[in-house]
């Protein structure tokens, strides 16, 4: 009987040792997965930041496009004054409005150039 008890005890020790290895393997795998989760969270935060920056730049482009549209409308209004007013009184206003269109167009080009860097 003693030999049988000894064999059972040895078998149980072997089983416990293999369970201990499995636990260690599981803990290692858990640590590895936690590391991957942390890395993915960092990548997600970077992607969110990039998306917010792109949205901000897109909003800037939209604002600049609206400024071009407003400046163009003002130029058209000034040019239409030639129909009923003395051209000498209109020329300076047309030149000024034309300058506003050029400035707005330049600002829009700069804003769209910033987007191309993305």
mmCIF file with all atom_site columns, C-alpha atoms in Angstrom:
data_model
loop_
_atom_site.group_PDB
_atom_site.id
_atom_site.type_symbol
_atom_site.label_atom_id
_atom_site.label_alt_id
_atom_site.label_comp_id
_atom_site.label_asym_id
_atom_site.label_entity_id
_atom_site.label_seq_id
_atom_site.pdbx_PDB_ins_code
_atom_site.Cartn_x
_atom_site.Cartn_y
_atom_site.Cartn_z
_atom_site.occupancy
_atom_site.B_iso_or_equiv
_atom_site.pdbx_formal_charge
_atom_site.auth_seq_id
_atom_site.auth_comp_id
_atom_site.auth_asym_id
_atom_site.auth_atom_id
_atom_site.pdbx_PDB_model_num
ATOM 1   C CA . UNK A 1 1   ? 0.000   0.000   0.000   1.00 0.00 ? 1   UNK A CA 1
ATOM 2   C CA . UNK A 1 2   ? 2.795   2.348   0.668   1.00 0.00 ? 2   UNK A CA 1
ATOM 3   C CA . UNK A 1 3   ? 4.037   2.075   -2.895  1.00 0.00 ? 3   UNK A CA 1
ATOM 4   C CA . UNK A 1 4   ? 0.575   2.846   -4.167  1.00 0.00 ? 4   UNK A CA 1
ATOM 5   C CA . UNK A 1 5   ? 0.304   5.920   -1.898  1.00 0.00 ? 5   UNK A CA 1
ATOM 6   C CA . UNK A 1 6   ? 3.724   7.012   -3.044  1.00 0.00 ? 6   UNK A CA 1
ATOM 7   C CA . UNK A 1 7   ? 2.702   6.666   -6.705  1.00 0.00 ? 7   UNK A CA 1
ATOM 8   C CA . UNK A 1 8   ? -0.503  8.643   -6.108  1.00 0.00 ? 8   UNK A CA 1
ATOM 9   C CA . UNK A 1 9   ? 1.420   11.363  -4.282  1.00 0.00 ? 9   UNK A CA 1
ATOM 10  C CA . UNK A 1 10  ? 3.990   11.558  -7.080  1.00 0.00 ? 10  UNK A CA 1
ATOM 11  C CA . UNK A 1 11  ? 1.218   11.742  -9.672  1.00 0.00 ? 11  UNK A CA 1
ATOM 12  C CA . UNK A 1 12  ? -0.502  14.506  -7.760  1.00 0.00 ? 12  UNK A CA 1
ATOM 13  C CA . UNK A 1 13  ? 2.774   16.428  -7.480  1.00 0.00 ? 13  UNK A CA 1
ATOM 14  C CA . UNK A 1 14  ? 3.305   16.139  -11.230 1.00 0.00 ? 14  UNK A CA 1
ATOM 15  C CA . UNK A 1 15  ? -0.255  17.348  -11.882 1.00 0.00 ? 15  UNK A CA 1
ATOM 16  C CA . UNK A 1 16  ? 0.159   20.294  -9.519  1.00 0.00 ? 16  UNK A CA 1
ATOM 17  C CA . UNK A 1 17  ? 3.451   21.222  -11.146 1.00 0.00 ? 17  UNK A CA 1
ATOM 18  C CA . UNK A 1 18  ? 1.880   21.175  -14.590 1.00 0.00 ? 18  UNK A CA 1
ATOM 19  C CA . UNK A 1 19  ? -1.019  23.305  -13.307 1.00 0.00 ? 19  UNK A CA 1
ATOM 20  C CA . UNK A 1 20  ? 1.504   25.753  -11.949 1.00 0.00 ? 20  UNK A CA 1
ATOM 21  C CA . UNK A 1 21  ? 3.105   26.015  -15.375 1.00 0.00 ? 21  UNK A CA 1
ATOM 22  C CA . UNK A 1 22  ? -0.268  26.595  -16.982 1.00 0.00 ? 22  UNK A CA 1
ATOM 23  C CA . UNK A 1 23  ? -0.999  29.367  -14.503 1.00 0.00 ? 23  UNK A CA 1
ATOM 24  C CA . UNK A 1 24  ? 2.320   30.985  -15.297 1.00 0.00 ? 24  UNK A CA 1
ATOM 25  C CA . UNK A 1 25  ? 1.616   30.643  -19.006 1.00 0.00 ? 25  UNK A CA 1
ATOM 26  C CA . UNK A 1 26  ? -1.819  32.203  -18.517 1.00 0.00 ? 26  UNK A CA 1
ATOM 27  C CA . UNK A 1 27  ? -0.396  35.087  -16.514 1.00 0.00 ? 27  UNK A CA 1
ATOM 28  C CA . UNK A 1 28  ? 2.182   35.677  -19.241 1.00 0.00 ? 28  UNK A CA 1
ATOM 29  C CA . UNK A 1 29  ? -0.497  35.631  -21.908 1.00 0.00 ? 29  UNK A CA 1
ATOM 30  C CA . UNK A 1 30  ? -2.670  38.027  -19.874 1.00 0.00 ? 30  UNK A CA 1
ATOM 31  C CA . UNK A 1 31  ? 0.275   40.424  -19.530 1.00 0.00 ? 31  UNK A CA 1
ATOM 32  C CA . UNK A 1 32  ? 0.903   40.195  -23.259 1.00 0.00 ? 32  UNK A CA 1
ATOM 33  C CA . UNK A 1 33  ? -2.754  40.927  -24.062 1.00 0.00 ? 33  UNK A CA 1
ATOM 34  C CA . UNK A 1 34  ? -2.839  43.836  -21.616 1.00 0.00 ? 34  UNK A CA 1
ATOM 35  C CA . UNK A 1 35  ? 0.191   45.272  -23.409 1.00 0.00 ? 35  UNK A CA 1
ATOM 36  C CA . UNK A 1 36  ? -1.565  44.933  -26.752 1.00 0.00 ? 36  UNK A CA 1
ATOM 37  C CA . UNK A 1 37  ? -4.673  46.637  -25.345 1.00 0.00 ? 37  UNK A CA 1
ATOM 38  C CA . UNK A 1 38  ? -2.549  49.533  -24.088 1.00 0.00 ? 38  UNK A CA 1
ATOM 39  C CA . UNK A 1 39  ? -0.898  49.875  -27.487 1.00 0.00 ? 39  UNK A CA 1
ATOM 40  C CA . UNK A 1 40  ? -4.277  49.842  -29.245 1.00 0.00 ? 40  UNK A CA 1
ATOM 41  C CA . UNK A 1 41  ? -5.607  52.476  -26.847 1.00 0.00 ? 41  UNK A CA 1
ATOM 42  C CA . UNK A 1 42  ? -2.623  54.711  -27.662 1.00 0.00 ? 42  UNK A CA 1
ATOM 43  C CA . UNK A 1 43  ? -3.192  54.205  -31.394 1.00 0.00 ? 43  UNK A CA 1
ATOM 44  C CA . UNK A 1 44  ? -6.878  55.053  -30.945 1.00 0.00 ? 44  UNK A CA 1
ATOM 45  C CA . UNK A 1 45  ? -6.028  58.276  -29.110 1.00 0.00 ? 45  UNK A CA 1
ATOM 46  C CA . UNK A 1 46  ? -3.593  59.229  -31.877 1.00 0.00 ? 46  UNK A CA 1
ATOM 47  C CA . UNK A 1 47  ? -6.248  58.530  -34.517 1.00 0.00 ? 47  UNK A CA 1
ATOM 48  C CA . UNK A 1 48  ? -8.794  60.638  -32.593 1.00 0.00 ? 48  UNK A CA 1
ATOM 49  C CA . UNK A 1 49  ? -6.314  63.498  -32.358 1.00 0.00 ? 49  UNK A CA 1
ATOM 50  C CA . UNK A 1 50  ? -5.555  63.274  -36.083 1.00 0.00 ? 50  UNK A CA 1
ATOM 51  C CA . UNK A 1 51  ? -9.269  63.247  -36.872 1.00 0.00 ? 51  UNK A CA 1
ATOM 52  C CA . UNK A 1 52  ? -9.899  66.325  -34.718 1.00 0.00 ? 52  UNK A CA 1
ATOM 53  C CA . UNK A 1 53  ? -7.033  68.154  -36.464 1.00 0.00 ? 53  UNK A CA 1
ATOM 54  C CA . UNK A 1 54  ? -8.386  67.212  -39.894 1.00 0.00 ? 54  UNK A CA 1
ATOM 55  C CA . UNK A 1 55  ? -11.858 68.393  -38.892 1.00 0.00 ? 55  UNK A CA 1
ATOM 56  C CA . UNK A 1 56  ? -10.408 71.689  -37.715 1.00 0.00 ? 56  UNK A CA 1
ATOM 57  C CA . UNK A 1 57  ? -8.552  72.170  -40.994 1.00 0.00 ? 57  UNK A CA 1
ATOM 58  C CA . UNK A 1 58  ? -11.631 71.263  -43.017 1.00 0.00 ? 58  UNK A CA 1
ATOM 59  C CA . UNK A 1 59  ? -13.611 73.867  -41.056 1.00 0.00 ? 59  UNK A CA 1
ATOM 60  C CA . UNK A 1 60  ? -10.918 76.435  -41.841 1.00 0.00 ? 60  UNK A CA 1
ATOM 61  C CA . UNK A 1 61  ? -11.168 75.634  -45.563 1.00 0.00 ? 61  UNK A CA 1
ATOM 62  C CA . UNK A 1 62  ? -14.942 76.002  -45.412 1.00 0.00 ? 62  UNK A CA 1
ATOM 63  C CA . UNK A 1 63  ? -14.611 79.373  -43.682 1.00 0.00 ? 63  UNK A CA 1
ATOM 64  C CA . UNK A 1 64  ? -12.099 80.566  -46.296 1.00 0.00 ? 64  UNK A CA 1
ATOM 65  C CA . UNK A 1 65  ? -14.378 79.395  -49.124 1.00 0.00 ? 65  UNK A CA 1
ATOM 66  C CA . UNK A 1 66  ? -17.222 81.409  -47.606 1.00 0.00 ? 66  UNK A CA 1
ATOM 67  C CA . UNK A 1 67  ? -14.951 84.462  -47.477 1.00 0.00 ? 67  UNK A CA 1
ATOM 68  C CA . UNK A 1 68  ? -14.194 84.018  -51.188 1.00 0.00 ? 68  UNK A CA 1
ATOM 69  C CA . UNK A 1 69  ? -17.916 83.818  -51.932 1.00 0.00 ? 69  UNK A CA 1
ATOM 70  C CA . UNK A 1 70  ? -18.631 86.962  -49.903 1.00 0.00 ? 70  UNK A CA 1
ATOM 71  C CA . UNK A 1 71  ? -15.773 88.887  -51.510 1.00 0.00 ? 71  UNK A CA 1
ATOM 72  C CA . UNK A 1 72  ? -16.939 87.797  -54.973 1.00 0.00 ? 72  UNK A CA 1
ATOM 73  C CA . UNK A 1 73  ? -20.484 88.945  -54.221 1.00 0.00 ? 73  UNK A CA 1
ATOM 74  C CA . UNK A 1 74  ? -19.179 92.306  -53.058 1.00 0.00 ? 74  UNK A CA 1
ATOM 75  C CA . UNK A 1 75  ? -17.080 92.646  -56.224 1.00 0.00 ? 75  UNK A CA 1
ATOM 76  C CA . UNK A 1 76  ? -20.113 91.856  -58.382 1.00 0.00 ? 76  UNK A CA 1
ATOM 77  C CA . UNK A 1 77  ? -22.132 94.467  -56.505 1.00 0.00 ? 77  UNK A CA 1
ATOM 78  C CA . UNK A 1 78  ? -19.422 97.070  -57.057 1.00 0.00 ? 78  UNK A CA 1
ATOM 79  C CA . UNK A 1 79  ? -19.082 96.223  -60.760 1.00 0.00 ? 79  UNK A CA 1
ATOM 80  C CA . UNK A 1 80  ? -22.840 96.520  -61.244 1.00 0.00 ? 80  UNK A CA 1
ATOM 81  C CA . UNK A 1 81  ? -22.575 100.139 -60.106 1.00 0.00 ? 81  UNK A CA 1
ATOM 82  C CA . UNK A 1 82  ? -20.975 100.934 -63.494 1.00 0.00 ? 82  UNK A CA 1
ATOM 83  C CA . UNK A 1 83  ? -24.479 100.671 -64.986 1.00 0.00 ? 83  UNK A CA 1
ATOM 84  C CA . UNK A 1 84  ? -25.865 103.670 -63.151 1.00 0.00 ? 84  UNK A CA 1
ATOM 85  C CA . UNK A 1 85  ? -23.002 105.685 -61.710 1.00 0.00 ? 85  UNK A CA 1
ATOM 86  C CA . UNK A 1 86  ? -20.051 107.638 -62.995 1.00 0.00 ? 86  UNK A CA 1
ATOM 87  C CA . UNK A 1 87  ? -17.210 105.206 -63.609 1.00 0.00 ? 87  UNK A CA 1
ATOM 88  C CA . UNK A 1 88  ? -14.755 107.519 -61.806 1.00 0.00 ? 88  UNK A CA 1
ATOM 89  C CA . UNK A 1 89  ? -16.729 107.077 -58.594 1.00 0.00 ? 89  UNK A CA 1
ATOM 90  C CA . UNK A 1 90  ? -16.865 103.284 -58.956 1.00 0.00 ? 90  UNK A CA 1
ATOM 91  C CA . UNK A 1 91  ? -13.310 102.373 -59.987 1.00 0.00 ? 91  UNK A CA 1
ATOM 92  C CA . UNK A 1 92  ? -11.704 102.700 -56.548 1.00 0.00 ? 92  UNK A CA 1
ATOM 93  C CA . UNK A 1 93  ? -14.445 100.571 -54.926 1.00 0.00 ? 93  UNK A CA 1
ATOM 94  C CA . UNK A 1 94  ? -14.070 97.911  -57.654 1.00 0.00 ? 94  UNK A CA 1
ATOM 95  C CA . UNK A 1 95  ? -10.305 97.848  -57.146 1.00 0.00 ? 95  UNK A CA 1
ATOM 96  C CA . UNK A 1 96  ? -10.763 97.491  -53.385 1.00 0.00 ? 96  UNK A CA 1
ATOM 97  C CA . UNK A 1 97  ? -13.325 94.694  -53.813 1.00 0.00 ? 97  UNK A CA 1
ATOM 98  C CA . UNK A 1 98  ? -11.031 92.978  -56.312 1.00 0.00 ? 98  UNK A CA 1
ATOM 99  C CA . UNK A 1 99  ? -8.219  93.104  -53.753 1.00 0.00 ? 99  UNK A CA 1
ATOM 100 C CA . UNK A 1 100 ? -10.514 91.475  -51.204 1.00 0.00 ? 100 UNK A CA 1
ATOM 101 C CA . UNK A 1 101 ? -11.225 88.639  -53.648 1.00 0.00 ? 101 UNK A CA 1
ATOM 102 C CA . UNK A 1 102 ? -7.496  88.151  -54.237 1.00 0.00 ? 102 UNK A CA 1
ATOM 103 C CA . UNK A 1 103 ? -6.812  88.053  -50.497 1.00 0.00 ? 103 UNK A CA 1
ATOM 104 C CA . UNK A 1 104 ? -9.657  85.623  -49.832 1.00 0.00 ? 104 UNK A CA 1
ATOM 105 C CA . UNK A 1 105 ? -8.489  83.395  -52.699 1.00 0.00 ? 105 UNK A CA 1
ATOM 106 C CA . UNK A 1 106 ? -4.935  83.414  -51.369 1.00 0.00 ? 106 UNK A CA 1
ATOM 107 C CA . UNK A 1 107 ? -6.167  82.501  -47.872 1.00 0.00 ? 107 UNK A CA 1
ATOM 108 C CA . UNK A 1 108 ? -8.207  79.653  -49.343 1.00 0.00 ? 108 UNK A CA 1
ATOM 109 C CA . UNK A 1 109 ? -5.214  78.374  -51.299 1.00 0.00 ? 109 UNK A CA 1
ATOM 110 C CA . UNK A 1 110 ? -3.104  78.425  -48.135 1.00 0.00 ? 110 UNK A CA 1
ATOM 111 C CA . UNK A 1 111 ? -5.763  76.530  -46.199 1.00 0.00 ? 111 UNK A CA 1
ATOM 112 C CA . UNK A 1 112 ? -6.115  73.857  -48.865 1.00 0.00 ? 112 UNK A CA 1
ATOM 113 C CA . UNK A 1 113 ? -2.335  73.570  -49.089 1.00 0.00 ? 113 UNK A CA 1
ATOM 114 C CA . UNK A 1 114 ? -2.280  72.817  -45.345 1.00 0.00 ? 114 UNK A CA 1
ATOM 115 C CA . UNK A 1 115 ? -4.701  69.951  -45.938 1.00 0.00 ? 115 UNK A CA 1
ATOM 116 C CA . UNK A 1 116 ? -2.483  68.448  -48.608 1.00 0.00 ? 116 UNK A CA 1
ATOM 117 C CA . UNK A 1 117 ? 0.269   68.057  -46.022 1.00 0.00 ? 117 UNK A CA 1
ATOM 118 C CA . UNK A 1 118 ? -1.908  65.479  -44.280 1.00 0.00 ? 118 UNK A CA 1
#
